[in-house]
mmCIF file with all atom_site columns, C-alpha atoms in Angstrom:
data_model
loop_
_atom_site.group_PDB
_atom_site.id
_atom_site.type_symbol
_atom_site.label_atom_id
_atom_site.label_alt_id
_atom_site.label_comp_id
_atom_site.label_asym_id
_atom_site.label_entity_id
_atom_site.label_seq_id
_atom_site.pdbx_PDB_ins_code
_atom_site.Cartn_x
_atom_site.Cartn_y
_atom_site.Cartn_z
_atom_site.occupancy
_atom_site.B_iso_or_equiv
_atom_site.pdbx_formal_charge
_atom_site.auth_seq_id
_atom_site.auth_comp_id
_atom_site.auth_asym_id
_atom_site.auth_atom_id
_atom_site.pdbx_PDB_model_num
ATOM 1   C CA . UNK A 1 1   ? -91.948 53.991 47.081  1.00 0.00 ? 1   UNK A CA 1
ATOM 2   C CA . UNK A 1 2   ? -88.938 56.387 46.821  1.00 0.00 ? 2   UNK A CA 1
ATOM 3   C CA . UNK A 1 3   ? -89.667 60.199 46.667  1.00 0.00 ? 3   UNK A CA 1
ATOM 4   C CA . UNK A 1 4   ? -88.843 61.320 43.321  1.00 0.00 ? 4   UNK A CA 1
ATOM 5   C CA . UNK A 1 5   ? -86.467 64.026 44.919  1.00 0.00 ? 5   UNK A CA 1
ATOM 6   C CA . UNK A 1 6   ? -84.596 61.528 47.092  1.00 0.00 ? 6   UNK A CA 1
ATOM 7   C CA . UNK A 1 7   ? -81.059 62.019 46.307  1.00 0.00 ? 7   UNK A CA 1
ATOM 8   C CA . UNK A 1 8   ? -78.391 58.900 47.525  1.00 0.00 ? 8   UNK A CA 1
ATOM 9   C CA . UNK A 1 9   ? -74.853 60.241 48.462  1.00 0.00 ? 9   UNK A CA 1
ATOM 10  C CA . UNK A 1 10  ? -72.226 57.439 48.027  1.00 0.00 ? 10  UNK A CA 1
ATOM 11  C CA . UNK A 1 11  ? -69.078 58.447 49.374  1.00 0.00 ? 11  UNK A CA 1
ATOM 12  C CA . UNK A 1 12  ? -65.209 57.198 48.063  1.00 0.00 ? 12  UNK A CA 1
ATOM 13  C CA . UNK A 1 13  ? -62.807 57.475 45.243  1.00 0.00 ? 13  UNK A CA 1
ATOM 14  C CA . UNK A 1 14  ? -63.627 57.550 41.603  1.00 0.00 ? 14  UNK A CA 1
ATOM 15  C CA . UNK A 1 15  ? -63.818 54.600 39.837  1.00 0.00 ? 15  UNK A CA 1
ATOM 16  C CA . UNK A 1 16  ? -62.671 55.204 36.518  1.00 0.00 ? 16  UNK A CA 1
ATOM 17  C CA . UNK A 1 17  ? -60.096 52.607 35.086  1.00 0.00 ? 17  UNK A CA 1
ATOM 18  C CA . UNK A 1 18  ? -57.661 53.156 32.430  1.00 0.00 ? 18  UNK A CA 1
ATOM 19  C CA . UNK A 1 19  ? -59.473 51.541 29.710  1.00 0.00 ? 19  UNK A CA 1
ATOM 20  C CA . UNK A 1 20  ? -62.662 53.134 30.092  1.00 0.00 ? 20  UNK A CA 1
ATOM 21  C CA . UNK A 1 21  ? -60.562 56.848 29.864  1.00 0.00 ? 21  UNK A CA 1
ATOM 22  C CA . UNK A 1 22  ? -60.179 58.268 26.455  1.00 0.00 ? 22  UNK A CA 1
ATOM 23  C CA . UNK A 1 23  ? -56.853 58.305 25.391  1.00 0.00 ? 23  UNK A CA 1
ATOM 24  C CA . UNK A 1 24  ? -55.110 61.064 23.080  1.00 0.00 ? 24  UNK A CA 1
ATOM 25  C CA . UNK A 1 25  ? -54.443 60.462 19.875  1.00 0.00 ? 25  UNK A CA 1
ATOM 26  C CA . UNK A 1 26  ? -51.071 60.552 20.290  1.00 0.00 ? 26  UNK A CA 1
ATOM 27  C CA . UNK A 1 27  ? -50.631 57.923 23.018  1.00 0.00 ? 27  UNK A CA 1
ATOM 28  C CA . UNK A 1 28  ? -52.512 55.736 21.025  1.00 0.00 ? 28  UNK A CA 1
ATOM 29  C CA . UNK A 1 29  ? -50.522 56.071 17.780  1.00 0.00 ? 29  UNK A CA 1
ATOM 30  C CA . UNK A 1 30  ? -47.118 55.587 20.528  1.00 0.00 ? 30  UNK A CA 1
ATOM 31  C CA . UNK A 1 31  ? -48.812 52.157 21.959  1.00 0.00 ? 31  UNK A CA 1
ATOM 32  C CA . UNK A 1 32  ? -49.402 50.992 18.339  1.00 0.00 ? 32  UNK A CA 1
ATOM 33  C CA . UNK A 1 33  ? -45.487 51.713 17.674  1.00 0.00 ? 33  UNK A CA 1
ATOM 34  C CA . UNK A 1 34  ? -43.928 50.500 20.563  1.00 0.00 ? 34  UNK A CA 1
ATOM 35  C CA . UNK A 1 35  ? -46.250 47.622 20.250  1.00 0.00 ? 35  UNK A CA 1
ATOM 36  C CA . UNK A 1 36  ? -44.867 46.898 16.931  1.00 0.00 ? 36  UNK A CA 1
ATOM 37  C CA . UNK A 1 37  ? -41.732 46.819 18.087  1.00 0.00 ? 37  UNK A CA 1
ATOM 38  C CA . UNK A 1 38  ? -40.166 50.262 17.175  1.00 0.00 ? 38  UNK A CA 1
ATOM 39  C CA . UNK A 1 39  ? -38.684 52.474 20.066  1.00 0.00 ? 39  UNK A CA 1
ATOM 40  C CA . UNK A 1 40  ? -39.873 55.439 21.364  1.00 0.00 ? 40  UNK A CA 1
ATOM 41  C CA . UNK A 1 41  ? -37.606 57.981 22.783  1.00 0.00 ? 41  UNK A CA 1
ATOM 42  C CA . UNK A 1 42  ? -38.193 60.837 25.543  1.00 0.00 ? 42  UNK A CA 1
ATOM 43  C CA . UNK A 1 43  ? -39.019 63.190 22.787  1.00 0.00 ? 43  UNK A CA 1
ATOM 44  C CA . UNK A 1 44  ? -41.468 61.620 21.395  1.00 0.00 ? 44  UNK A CA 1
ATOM 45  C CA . UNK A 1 45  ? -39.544 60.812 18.258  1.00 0.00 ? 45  UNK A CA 1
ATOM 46  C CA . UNK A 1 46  ? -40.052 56.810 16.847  1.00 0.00 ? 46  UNK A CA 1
ATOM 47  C CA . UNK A 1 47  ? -37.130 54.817 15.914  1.00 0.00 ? 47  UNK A CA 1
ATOM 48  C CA . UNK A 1 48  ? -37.311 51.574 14.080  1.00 0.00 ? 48  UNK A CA 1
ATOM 49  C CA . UNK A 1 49  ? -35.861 49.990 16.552  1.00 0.00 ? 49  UNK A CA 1
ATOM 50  C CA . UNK A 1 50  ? -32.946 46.827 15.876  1.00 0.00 ? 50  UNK A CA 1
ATOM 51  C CA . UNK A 1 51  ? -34.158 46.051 12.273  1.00 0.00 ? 51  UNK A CA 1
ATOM 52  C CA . UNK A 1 52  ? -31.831 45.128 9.588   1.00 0.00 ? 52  UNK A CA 1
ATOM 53  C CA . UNK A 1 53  ? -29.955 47.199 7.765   1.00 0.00 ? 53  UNK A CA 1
ATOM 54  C CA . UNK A 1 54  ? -30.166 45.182 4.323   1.00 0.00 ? 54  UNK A CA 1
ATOM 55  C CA . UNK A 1 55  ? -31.514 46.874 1.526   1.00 0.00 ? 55  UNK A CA 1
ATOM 56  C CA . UNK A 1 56  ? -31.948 50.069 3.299   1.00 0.00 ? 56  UNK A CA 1
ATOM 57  C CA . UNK A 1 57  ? -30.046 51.732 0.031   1.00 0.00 ? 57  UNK A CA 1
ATOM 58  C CA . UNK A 1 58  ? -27.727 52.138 2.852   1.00 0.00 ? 58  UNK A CA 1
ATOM 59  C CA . UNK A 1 59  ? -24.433 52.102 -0.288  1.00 0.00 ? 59  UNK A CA 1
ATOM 60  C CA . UNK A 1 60  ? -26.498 54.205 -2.126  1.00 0.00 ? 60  UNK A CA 1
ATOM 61  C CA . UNK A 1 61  ? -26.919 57.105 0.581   1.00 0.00 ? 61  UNK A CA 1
ATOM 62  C CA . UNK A 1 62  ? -23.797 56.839 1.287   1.00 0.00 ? 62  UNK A CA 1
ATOM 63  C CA . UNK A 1 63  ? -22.368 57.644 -2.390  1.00 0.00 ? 63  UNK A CA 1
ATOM 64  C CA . UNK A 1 64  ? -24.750 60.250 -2.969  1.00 0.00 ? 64  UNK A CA 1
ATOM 65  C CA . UNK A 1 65  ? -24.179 62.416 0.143   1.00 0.00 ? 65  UNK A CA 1
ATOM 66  C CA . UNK A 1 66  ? -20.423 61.855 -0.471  1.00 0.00 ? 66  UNK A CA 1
ATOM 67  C CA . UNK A 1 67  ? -20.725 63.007 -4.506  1.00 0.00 ? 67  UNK A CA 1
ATOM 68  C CA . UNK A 1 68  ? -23.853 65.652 -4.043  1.00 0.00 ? 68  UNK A CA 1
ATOM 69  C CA . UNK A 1 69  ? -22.739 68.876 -6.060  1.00 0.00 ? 69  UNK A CA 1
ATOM 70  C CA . UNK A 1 70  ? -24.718 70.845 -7.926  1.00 0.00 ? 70  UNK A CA 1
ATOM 71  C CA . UNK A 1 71  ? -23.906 69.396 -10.835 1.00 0.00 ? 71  UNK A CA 1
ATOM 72  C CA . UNK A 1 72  ? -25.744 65.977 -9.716  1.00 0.00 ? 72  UNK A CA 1
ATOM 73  C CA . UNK A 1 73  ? -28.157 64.775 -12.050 1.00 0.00 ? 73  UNK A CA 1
ATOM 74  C CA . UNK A 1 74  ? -31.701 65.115 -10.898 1.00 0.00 ? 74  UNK A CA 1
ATOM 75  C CA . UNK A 1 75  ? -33.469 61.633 -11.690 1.00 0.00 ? 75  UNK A CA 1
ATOM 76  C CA . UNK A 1 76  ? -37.168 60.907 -11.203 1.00 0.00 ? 76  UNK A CA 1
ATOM 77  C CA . UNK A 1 77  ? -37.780 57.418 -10.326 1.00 0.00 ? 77  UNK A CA 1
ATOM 78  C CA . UNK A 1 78  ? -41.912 55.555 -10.244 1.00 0.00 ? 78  UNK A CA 1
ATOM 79  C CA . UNK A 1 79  ? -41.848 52.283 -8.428  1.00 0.00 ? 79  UNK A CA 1
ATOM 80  C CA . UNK A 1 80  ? -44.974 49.590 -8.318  1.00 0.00 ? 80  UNK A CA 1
ATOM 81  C CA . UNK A 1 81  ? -45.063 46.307 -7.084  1.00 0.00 ? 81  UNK A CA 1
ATOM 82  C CA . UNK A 1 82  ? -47.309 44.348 -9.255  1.00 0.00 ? 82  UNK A CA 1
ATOM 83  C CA . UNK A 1 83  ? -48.784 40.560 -7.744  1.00 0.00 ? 83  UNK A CA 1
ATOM 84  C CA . UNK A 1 84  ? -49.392 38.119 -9.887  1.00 0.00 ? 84  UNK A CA 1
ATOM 85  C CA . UNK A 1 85  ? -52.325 35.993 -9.554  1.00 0.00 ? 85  UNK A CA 1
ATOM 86  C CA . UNK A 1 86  ? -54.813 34.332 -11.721 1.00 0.00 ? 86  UNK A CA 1
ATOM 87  C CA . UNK A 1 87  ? -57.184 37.416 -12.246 1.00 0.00 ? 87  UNK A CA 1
ATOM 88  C CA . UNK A 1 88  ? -54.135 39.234 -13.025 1.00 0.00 ? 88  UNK A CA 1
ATOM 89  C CA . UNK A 1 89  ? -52.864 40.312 -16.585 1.00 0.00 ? 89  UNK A CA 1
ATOM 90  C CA . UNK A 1 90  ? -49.839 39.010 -17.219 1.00 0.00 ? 90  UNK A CA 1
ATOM 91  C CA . UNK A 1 91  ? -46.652 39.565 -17.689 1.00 0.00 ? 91  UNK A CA 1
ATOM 92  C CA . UNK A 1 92  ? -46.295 39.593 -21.109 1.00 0.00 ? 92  UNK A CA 1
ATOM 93  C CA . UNK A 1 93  ? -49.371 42.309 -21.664 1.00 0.00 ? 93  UNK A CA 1
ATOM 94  C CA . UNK A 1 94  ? -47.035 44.544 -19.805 1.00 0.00 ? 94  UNK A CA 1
ATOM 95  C CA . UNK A 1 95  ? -43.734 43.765 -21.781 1.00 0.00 ? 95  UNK A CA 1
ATOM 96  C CA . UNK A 1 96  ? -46.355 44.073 -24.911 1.00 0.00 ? 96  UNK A CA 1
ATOM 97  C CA . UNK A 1 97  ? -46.831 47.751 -23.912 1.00 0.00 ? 97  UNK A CA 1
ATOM 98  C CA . UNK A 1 98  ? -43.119 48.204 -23.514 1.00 0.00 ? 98  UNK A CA 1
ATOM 99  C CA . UNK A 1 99  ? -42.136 47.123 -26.985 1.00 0.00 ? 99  UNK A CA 1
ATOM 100 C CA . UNK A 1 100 ? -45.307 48.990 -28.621 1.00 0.00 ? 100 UNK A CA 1
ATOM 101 C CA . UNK A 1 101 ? -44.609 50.999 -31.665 1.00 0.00 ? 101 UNK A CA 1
ATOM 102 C CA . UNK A 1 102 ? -43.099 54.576 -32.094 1.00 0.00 ? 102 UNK A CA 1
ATOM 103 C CA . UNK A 1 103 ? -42.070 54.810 -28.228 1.00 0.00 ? 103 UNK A CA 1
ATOM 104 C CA . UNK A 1 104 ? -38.217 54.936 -30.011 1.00 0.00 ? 104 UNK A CA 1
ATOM 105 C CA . UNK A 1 105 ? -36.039 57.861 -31.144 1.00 0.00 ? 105 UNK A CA 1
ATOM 106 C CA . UNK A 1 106 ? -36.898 57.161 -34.651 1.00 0.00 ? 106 UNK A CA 1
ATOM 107 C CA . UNK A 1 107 ? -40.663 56.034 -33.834 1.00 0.00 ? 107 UNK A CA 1
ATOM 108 C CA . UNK A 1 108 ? -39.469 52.434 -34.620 1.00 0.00 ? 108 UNK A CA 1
ATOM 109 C CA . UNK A 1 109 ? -41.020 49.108 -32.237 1.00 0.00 ? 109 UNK A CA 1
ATOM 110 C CA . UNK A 1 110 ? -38.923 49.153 -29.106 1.00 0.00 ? 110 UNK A CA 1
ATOM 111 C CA . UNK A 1 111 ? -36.265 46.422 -28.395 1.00 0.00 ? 111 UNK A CA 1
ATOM 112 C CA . UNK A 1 112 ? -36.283 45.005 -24.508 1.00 0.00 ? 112 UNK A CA 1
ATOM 113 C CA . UNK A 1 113 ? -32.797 44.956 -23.522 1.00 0.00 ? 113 UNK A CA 1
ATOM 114 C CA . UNK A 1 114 ? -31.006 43.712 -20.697 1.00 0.00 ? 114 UNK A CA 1
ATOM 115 C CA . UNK A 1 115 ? -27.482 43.403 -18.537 1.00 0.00 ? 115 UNK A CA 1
ATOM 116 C CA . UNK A 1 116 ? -25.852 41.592 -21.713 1.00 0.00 ? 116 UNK A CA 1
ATOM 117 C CA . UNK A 1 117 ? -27.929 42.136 -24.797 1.00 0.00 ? 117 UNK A CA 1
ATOM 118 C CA . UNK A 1 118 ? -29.556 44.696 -26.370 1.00 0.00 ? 118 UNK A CA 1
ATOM 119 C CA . UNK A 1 119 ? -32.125 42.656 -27.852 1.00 0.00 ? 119 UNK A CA 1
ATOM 120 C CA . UNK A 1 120 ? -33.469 40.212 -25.140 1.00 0.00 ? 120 UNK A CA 1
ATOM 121 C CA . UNK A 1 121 ? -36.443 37.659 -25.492 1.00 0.00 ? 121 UNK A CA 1
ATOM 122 C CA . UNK A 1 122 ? -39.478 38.448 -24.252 1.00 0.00 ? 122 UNK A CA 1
ATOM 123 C CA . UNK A 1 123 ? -40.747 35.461 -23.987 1.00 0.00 ? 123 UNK A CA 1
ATOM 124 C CA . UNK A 1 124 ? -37.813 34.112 -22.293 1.00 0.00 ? 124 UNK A CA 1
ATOM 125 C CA . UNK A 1 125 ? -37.556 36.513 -20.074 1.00 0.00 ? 125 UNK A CA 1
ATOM 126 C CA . UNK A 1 126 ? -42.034 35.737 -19.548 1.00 0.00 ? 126 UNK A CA 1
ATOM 127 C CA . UNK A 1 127 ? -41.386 32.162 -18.959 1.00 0.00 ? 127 UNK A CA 1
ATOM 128 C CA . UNK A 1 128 ? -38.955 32.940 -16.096 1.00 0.00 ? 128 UNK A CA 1
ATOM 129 C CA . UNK A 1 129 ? -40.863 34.967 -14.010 1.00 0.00 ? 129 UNK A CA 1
ATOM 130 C CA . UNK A 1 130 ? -43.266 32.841 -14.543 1.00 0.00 ? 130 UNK A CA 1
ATOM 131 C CA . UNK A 1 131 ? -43.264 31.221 -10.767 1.00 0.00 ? 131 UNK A CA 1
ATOM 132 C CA . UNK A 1 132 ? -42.575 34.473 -8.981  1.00 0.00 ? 132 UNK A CA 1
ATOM 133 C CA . UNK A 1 133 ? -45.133 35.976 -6.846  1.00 0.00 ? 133 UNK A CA 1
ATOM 134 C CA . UNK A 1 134 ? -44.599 39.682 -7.782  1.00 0.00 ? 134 UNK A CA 1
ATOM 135 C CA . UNK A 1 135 ? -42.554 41.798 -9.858  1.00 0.00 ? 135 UNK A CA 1
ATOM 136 C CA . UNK A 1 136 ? -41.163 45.326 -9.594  1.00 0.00 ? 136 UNK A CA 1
ATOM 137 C CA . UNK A 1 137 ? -42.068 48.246 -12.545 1.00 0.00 ? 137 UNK A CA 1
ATOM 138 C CA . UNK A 1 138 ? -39.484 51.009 -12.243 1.00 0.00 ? 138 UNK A CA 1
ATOM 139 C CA . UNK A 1 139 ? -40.101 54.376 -14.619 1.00 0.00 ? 139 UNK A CA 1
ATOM 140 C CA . UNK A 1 140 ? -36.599 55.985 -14.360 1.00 0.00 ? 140 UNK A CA 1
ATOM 141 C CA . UNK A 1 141 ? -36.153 59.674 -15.909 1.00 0.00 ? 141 UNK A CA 1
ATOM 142 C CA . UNK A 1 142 ? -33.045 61.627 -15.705 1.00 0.00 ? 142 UNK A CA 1
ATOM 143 C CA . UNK A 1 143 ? -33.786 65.017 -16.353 1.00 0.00 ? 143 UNK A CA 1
ATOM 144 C CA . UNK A 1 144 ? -30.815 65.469 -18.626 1.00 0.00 ? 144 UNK A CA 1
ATOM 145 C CA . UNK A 1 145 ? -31.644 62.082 -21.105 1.00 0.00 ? 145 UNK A CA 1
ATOM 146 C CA . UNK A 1 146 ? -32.810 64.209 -24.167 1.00 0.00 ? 146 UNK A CA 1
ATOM 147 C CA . UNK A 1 147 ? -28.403 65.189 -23.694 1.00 0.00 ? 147 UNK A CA 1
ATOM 148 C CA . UNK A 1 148 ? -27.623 61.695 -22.951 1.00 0.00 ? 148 UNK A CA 1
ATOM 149 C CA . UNK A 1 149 ? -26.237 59.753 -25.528 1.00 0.00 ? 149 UNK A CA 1
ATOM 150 C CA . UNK A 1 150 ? -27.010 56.586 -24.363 1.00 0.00 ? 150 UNK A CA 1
ATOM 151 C CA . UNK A 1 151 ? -29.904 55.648 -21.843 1.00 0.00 ? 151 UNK A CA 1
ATOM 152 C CA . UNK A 1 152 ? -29.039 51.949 -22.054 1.00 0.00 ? 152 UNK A CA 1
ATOM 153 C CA . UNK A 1 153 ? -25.632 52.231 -20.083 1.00 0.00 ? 153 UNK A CA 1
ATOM 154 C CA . UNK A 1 154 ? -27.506 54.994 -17.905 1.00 0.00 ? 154 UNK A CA 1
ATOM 155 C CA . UNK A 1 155 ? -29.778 52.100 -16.932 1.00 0.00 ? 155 UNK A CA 1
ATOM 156 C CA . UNK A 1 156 ? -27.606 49.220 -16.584 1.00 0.00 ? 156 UNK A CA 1
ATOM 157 C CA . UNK A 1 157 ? -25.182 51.362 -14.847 1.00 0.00 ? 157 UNK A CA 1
ATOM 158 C CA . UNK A 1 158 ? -27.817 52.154 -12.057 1.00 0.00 ? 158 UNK A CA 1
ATOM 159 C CA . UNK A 1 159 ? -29.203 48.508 -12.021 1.00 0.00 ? 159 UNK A CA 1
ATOM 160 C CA . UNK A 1 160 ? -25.694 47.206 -11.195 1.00 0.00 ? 160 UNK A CA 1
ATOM 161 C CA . UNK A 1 161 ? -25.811 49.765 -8.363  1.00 0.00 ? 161 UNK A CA 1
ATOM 162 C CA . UNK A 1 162 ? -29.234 48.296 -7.105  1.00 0.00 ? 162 UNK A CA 1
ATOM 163 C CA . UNK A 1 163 ? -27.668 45.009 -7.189  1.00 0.00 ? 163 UNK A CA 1
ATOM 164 C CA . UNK A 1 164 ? -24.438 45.971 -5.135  1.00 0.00 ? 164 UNK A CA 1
ATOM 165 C CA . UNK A 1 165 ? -26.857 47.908 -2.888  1.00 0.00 ? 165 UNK A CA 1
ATOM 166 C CA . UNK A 1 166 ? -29.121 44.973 -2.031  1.00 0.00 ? 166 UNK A CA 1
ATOM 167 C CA . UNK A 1 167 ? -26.711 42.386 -1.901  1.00 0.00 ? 167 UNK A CA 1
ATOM 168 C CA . UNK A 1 168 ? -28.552 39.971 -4.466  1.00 0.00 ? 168 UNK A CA 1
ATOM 169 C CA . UNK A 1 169 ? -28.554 39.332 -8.291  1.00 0.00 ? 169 UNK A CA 1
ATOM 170 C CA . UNK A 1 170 ? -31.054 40.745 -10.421 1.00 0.00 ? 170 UNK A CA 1
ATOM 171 C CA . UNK A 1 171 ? -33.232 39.266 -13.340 1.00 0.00 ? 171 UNK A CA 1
ATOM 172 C CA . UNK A 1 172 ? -34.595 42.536 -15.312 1.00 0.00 ? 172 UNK A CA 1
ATOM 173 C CA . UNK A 1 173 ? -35.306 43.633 -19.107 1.00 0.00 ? 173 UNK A CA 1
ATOM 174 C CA . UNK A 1 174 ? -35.944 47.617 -19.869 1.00 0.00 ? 174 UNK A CA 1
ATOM 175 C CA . UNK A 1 175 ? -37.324 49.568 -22.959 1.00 0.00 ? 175 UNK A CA 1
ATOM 176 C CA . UNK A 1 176 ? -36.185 53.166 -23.659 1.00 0.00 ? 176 UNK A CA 1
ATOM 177 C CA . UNK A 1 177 ? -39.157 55.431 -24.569 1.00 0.00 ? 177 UNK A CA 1
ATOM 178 C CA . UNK A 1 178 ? -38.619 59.069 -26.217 1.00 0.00 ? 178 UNK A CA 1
ATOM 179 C CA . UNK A 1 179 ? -42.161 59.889 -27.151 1.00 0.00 ? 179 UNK A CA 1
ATOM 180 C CA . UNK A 1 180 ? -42.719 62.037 -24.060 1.00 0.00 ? 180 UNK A CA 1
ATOM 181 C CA . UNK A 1 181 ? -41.036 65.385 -23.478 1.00 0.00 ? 181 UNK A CA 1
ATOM 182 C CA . UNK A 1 182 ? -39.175 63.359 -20.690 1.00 0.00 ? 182 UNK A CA 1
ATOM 183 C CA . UNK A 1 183 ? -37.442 60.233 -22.308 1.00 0.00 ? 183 UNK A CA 1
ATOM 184 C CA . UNK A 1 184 ? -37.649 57.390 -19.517 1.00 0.00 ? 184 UNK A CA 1
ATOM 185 C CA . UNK A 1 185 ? -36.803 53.911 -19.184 1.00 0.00 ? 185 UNK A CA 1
ATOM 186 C CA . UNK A 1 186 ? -39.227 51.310 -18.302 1.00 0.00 ? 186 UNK A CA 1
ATOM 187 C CA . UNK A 1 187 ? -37.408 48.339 -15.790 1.00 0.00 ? 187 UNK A CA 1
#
């Protein structure tokens, strides 16, 4: 039997590894980014590495640093990406919404226009999307509309922007609503 104050002395190096040592915060949240592939420079600072530079709103940067004054128009802009799937609501609930009644100037039913008309199909438009996998809700609100005379051409003036920006052609309808203090188009 051992004497309850015998005390062993086992001499050499400590044996910690680096995976049983707690790591900072930091150096983990640097692993997880250079692990995903972005670069991290001496500084500290993360970079997203070589990634494409398509729809970065690269165009659109570009023209608003070059034509910033402060006369620039001050735009809010809500974006949600909605799935669709089968315990979704559809579409048309949504467009439904859009064209409810008194959302207009005159509290008339709102009219879904698009790049051509200004009275598009709903269902049409429905019955097209119909395959896709998601679609994209934009709530765009200049702050000057109440002065604007004409929110459609506002809208399909910055849609054909989106399009040149991305690269690709765009299938959208939007409503104009004034029964808020802040008129806004719904994409």
């Amino acid at each position: 039997m051992a004497d309850e104050r015998e005390l062993r002395i086992r001499p050499g190096r400590i044996r910690t590894n680096r995976d049983q040592a707690v790591r900072p915060f930091i150096a983990q949240a640097l692993a997880a980014a250079k692990k995903a592939g972005g670069s991290i420079s001496r500084t500290g600072q993360i970079s997203p590495g070589n990634r494409s530079r398509f729809g970065r709103g690269r165009i659109a940067n570009i023209q608003a640093n070059r034509l910033l004054t402060g006369r620039s128009r001050v735009t809010v802009i809500k974006t949600r990406v909605v799935r669709h799937s089968a315990r979704g609501v559809p579409l048309t609930a949504h467009l439904s919404y859009l064209q409810r009644e008194g959302v207009t100037r005159d509290g008339e039913k709102a009219r879904m226009f698009s790049p051509e008309t200004d009275d598009t199909s709903v269902k049409v438009f429905a019955e097209r999307c119909d395959g896709d996998r998601h679609h994209f809700r934009f709530i765009v609100s200049p702050e000057d509309a109440p002065e604007m005379s004409d929110l459609r051409s506002f809208a399909r003036d910055l849609m054909r922007h989106m399009e040149k920006d991305l690269g690709t052609k765009l299938d959208w309808v939007a409503a104009d609503h004034w029964n808020t203090d802040n008129p806004h188009i719904h994409v």
